Short mmCIF file of C-alpha atoms in Angstrom, two decimals:
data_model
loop_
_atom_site.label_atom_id
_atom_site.label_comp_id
_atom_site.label_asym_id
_atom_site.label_seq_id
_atom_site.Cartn_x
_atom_site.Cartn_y
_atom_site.Cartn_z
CA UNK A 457 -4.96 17.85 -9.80
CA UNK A 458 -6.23 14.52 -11.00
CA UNK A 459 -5.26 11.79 -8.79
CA UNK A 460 -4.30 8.19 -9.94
CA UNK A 461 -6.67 6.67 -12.37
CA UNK A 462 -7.16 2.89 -12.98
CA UNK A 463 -9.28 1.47 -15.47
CA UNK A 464 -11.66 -0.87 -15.69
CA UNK A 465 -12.57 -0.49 -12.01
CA UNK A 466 -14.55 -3.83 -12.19
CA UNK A 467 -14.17 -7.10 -14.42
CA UNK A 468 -14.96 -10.44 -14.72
CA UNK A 469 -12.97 -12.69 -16.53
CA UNK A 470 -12.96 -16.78 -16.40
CA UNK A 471 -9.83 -19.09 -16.13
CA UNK A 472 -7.20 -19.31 -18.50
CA UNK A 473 -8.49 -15.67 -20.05
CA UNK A 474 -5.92 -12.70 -19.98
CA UNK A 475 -6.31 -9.05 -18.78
CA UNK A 476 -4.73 -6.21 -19.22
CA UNK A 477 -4.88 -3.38 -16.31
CA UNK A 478 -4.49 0.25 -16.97
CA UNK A 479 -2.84 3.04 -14.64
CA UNK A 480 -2.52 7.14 -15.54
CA UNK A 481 -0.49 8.04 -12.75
CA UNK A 482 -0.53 12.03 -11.32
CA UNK A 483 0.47 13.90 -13.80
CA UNK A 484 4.55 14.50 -13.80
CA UNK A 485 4.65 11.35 -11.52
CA UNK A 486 6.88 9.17 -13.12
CA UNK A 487 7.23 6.06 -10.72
CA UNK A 488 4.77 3.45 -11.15
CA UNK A 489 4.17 0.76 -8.83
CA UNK A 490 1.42 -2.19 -8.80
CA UNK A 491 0.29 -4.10 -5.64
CA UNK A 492 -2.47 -7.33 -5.35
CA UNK A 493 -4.52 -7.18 -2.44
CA UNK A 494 -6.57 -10.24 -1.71
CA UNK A 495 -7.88 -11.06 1.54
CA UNK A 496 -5.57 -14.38 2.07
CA UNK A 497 -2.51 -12.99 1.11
CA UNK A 498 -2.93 -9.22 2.14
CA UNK A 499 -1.58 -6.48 -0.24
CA UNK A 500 1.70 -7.44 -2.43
CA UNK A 501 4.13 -6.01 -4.44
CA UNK A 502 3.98 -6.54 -7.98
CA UNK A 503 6.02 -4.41 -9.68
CA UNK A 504 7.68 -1.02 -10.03
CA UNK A 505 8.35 0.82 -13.25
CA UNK A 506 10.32 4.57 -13.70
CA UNK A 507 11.00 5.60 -16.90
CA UNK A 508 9.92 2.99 -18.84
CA UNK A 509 12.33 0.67 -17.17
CA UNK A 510 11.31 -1.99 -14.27
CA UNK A 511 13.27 -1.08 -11.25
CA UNK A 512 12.11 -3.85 -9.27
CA UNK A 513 9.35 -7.00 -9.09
CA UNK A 514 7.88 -8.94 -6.81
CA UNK A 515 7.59 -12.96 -6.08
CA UNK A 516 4.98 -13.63 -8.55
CA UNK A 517 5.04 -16.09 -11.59
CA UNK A 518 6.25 -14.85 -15.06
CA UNK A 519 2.09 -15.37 -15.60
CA UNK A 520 2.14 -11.43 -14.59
CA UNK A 521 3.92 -8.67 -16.36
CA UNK A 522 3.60 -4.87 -16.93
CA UNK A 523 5.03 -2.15 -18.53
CA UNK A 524 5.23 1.83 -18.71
CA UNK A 525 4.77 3.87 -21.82
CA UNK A 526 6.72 7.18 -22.54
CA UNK A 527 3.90 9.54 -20.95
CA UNK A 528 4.09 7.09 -17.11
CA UNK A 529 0.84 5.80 -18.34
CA UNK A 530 1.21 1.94 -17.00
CA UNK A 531 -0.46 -1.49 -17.60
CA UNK A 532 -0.06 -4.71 -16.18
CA UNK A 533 -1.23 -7.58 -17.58
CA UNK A 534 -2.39 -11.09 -16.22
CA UNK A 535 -2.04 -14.34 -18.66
CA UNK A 536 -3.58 -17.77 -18.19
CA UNK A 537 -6.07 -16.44 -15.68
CA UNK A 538 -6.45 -18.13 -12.91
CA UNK A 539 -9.23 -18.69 -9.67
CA UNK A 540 -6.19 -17.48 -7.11
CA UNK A 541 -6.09 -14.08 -9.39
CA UNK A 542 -8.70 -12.76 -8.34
CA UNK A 543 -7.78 -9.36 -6.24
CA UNK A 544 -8.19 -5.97 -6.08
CA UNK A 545 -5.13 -4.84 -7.95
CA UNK A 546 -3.58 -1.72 -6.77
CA UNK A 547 -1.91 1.23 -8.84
CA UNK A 548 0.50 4.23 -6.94
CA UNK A 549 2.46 6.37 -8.24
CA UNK A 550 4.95 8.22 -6.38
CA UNK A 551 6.54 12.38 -7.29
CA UNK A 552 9.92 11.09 -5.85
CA UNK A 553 12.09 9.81 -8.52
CA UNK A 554 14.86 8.38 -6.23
CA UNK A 555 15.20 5.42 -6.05
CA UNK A 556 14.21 4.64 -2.24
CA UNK A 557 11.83 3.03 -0.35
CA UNK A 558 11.03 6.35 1.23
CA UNK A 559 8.77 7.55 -2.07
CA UNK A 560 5.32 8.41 -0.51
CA UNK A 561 3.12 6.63 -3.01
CA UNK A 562 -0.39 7.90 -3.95
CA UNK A 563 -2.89 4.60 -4.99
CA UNK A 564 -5.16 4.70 -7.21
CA UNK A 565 -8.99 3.25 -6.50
CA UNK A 566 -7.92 0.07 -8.24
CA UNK A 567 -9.38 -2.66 -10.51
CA UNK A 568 -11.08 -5.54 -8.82
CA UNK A 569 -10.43 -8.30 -11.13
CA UNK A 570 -12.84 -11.53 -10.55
CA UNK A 571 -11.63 -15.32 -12.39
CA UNK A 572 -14.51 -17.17 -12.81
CA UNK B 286 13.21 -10.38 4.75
CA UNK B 287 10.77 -7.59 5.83
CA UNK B 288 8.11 -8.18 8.22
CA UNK B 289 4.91 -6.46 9.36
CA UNK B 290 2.38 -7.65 12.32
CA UNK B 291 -0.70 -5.53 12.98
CA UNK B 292 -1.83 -7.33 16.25
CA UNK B 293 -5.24 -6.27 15.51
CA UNK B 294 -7.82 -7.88 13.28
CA UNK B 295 -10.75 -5.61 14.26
CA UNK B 296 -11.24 -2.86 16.60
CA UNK B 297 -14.56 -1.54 17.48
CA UNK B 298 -15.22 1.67 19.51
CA UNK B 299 -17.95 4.33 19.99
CA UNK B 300 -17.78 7.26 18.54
CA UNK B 301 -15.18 9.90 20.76
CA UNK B 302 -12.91 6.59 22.52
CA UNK B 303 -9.70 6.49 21.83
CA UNK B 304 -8.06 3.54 19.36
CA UNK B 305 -4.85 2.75 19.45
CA UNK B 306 -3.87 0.43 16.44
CA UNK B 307 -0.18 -1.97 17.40
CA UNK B 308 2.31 -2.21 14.57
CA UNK B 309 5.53 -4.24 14.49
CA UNK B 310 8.14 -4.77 12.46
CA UNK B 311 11.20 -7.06 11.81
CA UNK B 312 13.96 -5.93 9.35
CA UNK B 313 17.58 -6.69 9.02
CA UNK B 314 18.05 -3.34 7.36
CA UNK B 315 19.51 -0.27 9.37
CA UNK B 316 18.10 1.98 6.99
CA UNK B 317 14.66 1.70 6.52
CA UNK B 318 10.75 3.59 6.20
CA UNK B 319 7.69 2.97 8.03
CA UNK B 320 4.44 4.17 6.67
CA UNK B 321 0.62 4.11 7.97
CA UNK B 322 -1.99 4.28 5.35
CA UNK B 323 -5.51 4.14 5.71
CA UNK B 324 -7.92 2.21 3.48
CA UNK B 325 -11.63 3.34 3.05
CA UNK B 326 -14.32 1.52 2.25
CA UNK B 327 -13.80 3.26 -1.46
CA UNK B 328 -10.59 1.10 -1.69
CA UNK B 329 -7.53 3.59 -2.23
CA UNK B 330 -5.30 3.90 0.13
CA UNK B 331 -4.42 6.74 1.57
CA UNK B 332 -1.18 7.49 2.83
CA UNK B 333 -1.11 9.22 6.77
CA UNK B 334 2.64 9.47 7.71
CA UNK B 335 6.15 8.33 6.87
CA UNK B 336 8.60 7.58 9.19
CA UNK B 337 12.45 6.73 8.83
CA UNK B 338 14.26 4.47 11.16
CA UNK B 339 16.99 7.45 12.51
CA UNK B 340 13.49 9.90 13.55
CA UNK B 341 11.97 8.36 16.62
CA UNK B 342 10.29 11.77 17.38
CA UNK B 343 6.54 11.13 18.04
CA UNK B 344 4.23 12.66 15.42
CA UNK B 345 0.87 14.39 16.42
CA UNK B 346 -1.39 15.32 13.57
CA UNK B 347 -4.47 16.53 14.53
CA UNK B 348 -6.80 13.46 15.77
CA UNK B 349 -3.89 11.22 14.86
CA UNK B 350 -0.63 10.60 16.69
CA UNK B 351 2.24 7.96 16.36
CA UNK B 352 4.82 6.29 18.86
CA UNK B 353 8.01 5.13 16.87
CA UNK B 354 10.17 2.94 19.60
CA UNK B 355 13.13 1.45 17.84
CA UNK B 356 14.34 -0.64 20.55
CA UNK B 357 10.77 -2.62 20.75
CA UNK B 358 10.35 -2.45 16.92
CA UNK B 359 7.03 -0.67 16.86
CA UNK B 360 5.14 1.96 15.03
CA UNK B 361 1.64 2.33 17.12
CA UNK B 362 -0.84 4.46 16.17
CA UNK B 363 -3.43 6.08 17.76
CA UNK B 364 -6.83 8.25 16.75
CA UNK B 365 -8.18 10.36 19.54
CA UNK B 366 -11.86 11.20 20.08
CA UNK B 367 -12.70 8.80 17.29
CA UNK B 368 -15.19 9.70 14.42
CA UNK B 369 -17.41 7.58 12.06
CA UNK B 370 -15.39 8.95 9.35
CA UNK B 371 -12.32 7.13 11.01
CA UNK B 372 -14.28 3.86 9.83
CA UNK B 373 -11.51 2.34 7.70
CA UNK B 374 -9.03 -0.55 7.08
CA UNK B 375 -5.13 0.86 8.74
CA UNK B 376 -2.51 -0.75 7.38
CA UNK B 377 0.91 -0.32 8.51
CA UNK B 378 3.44 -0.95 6.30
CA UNK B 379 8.01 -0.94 6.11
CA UNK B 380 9.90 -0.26 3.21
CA UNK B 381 13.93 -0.68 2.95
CA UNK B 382 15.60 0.73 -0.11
CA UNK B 383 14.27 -0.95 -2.47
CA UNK B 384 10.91 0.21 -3.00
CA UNK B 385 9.07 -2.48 -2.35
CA UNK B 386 6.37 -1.68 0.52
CA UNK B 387 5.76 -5.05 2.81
CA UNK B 388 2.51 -4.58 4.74
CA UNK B 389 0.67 -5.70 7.54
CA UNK B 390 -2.63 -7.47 7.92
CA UNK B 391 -4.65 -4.42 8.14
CA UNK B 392 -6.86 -3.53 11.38
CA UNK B 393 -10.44 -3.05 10.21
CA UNK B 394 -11.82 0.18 12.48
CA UNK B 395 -15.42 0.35 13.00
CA UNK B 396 -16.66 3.74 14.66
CA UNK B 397 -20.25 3.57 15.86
CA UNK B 398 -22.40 6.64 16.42
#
């Protein structure tokens, strides 16, 4: 069984550029959630999408924004690009469709975005 | 508001020690999750255990055990006869209802031949 795939796993981008982030969750997995991990601020929640719906977001500026497609498949996307972006950005999905902290998510590798 | 302190920045041990990794939490909720995942150098995490606040039964799986104590807030976990292949970043992490995971720090574990 496939696991959680992110692409592009690497990318460079400079300030005030805009990125989009892909995630294919596990198949039949239809949460989606996104996390930034950067080592001042640790990992964060971004976002979490079910059914094509955001269930929930995090404390970050309207700058960042996602969405989920009919078949789970998720993107998030970064606008106005700035230093403080760069992060490894994290992908999980979770087989649990309640909605409850207790959903044991599976990550993908990420996408480790660098702002020139 | 959810909090998570991993009292450990580093730990380094030879390989076969013991390492026991600290973990506490503050939450207002009653009902809430505790999770440990672990973080290789690859960079996916990789979820270990779950935990909900009502099960403070201890948890041994394998190499790997965990001490839930409510009444001191804490979620310790501990590797026995460490391995090189232990060699990871451990985060802890607490989740209410919502969804959203708040983590801790991370403890980087270094296992040396």
């Amino acid at each position: 069984k496939a696991g959680v795939t992110q692409t592009p796993r690497y990318l460079i981008k400079t300030r005030g550029q805009q990125v989009t982030l892909s995630c294919s969750p596990i198949s039949g997995h239809r949460s989606v959630s996104w996390y930034q991990q950067t080592p001042g601020q640790g990992l964060q929640f971004l976002f979490e999408y079910f059914s094509e719906t955001q269930r929930n977001k995090g404390n970050f500026p309207g700058r960042f924004s996602g969405r989920q497609f009919s078949n789970s498949r998720s993107e998030m996307n970064v606008s106005t690009l700035e230093l403080g972006d760069s992060a490894l950005y994290l992908c999980a999905s979770s087989s649990e469709d309640s909605y409850s902290g207790a959903n044991v998510l599976t990550f993908g590798a990420g996408s480790r975005l660098t702002v020139l | 508001a959810q909090k998570v302190t991993q009292a450990q920045t580093e730990i380094s041990v030879v390989e076969k020690e013991d390492v026991t990794l600290d973990c506490v939490y503050e939450t207002r909720d009653t009902t809430y999750y505790l999770f440990w995942y672990k973080q290789p150098p690859s960079g996916e995490l990789v979820f270990l255990i779950r935990r909900n606040s009502f099960d403070e039964q201890n948890e041994i799986s394998g190499r790997y055990s965990w001490n839930f104590q409510k009444s001191t807030s804490s979620f310790n976990f501990t590797i026995t006869a460490s391995q090189v292949v232990d060699s990871a970043v451990y985060f802890c992490a607490l989740s209410p209802f919502d969804y959203k995971l708040s983590f801790g720090a991370g403890t980087t574990v270094t296992v040396r031949a």
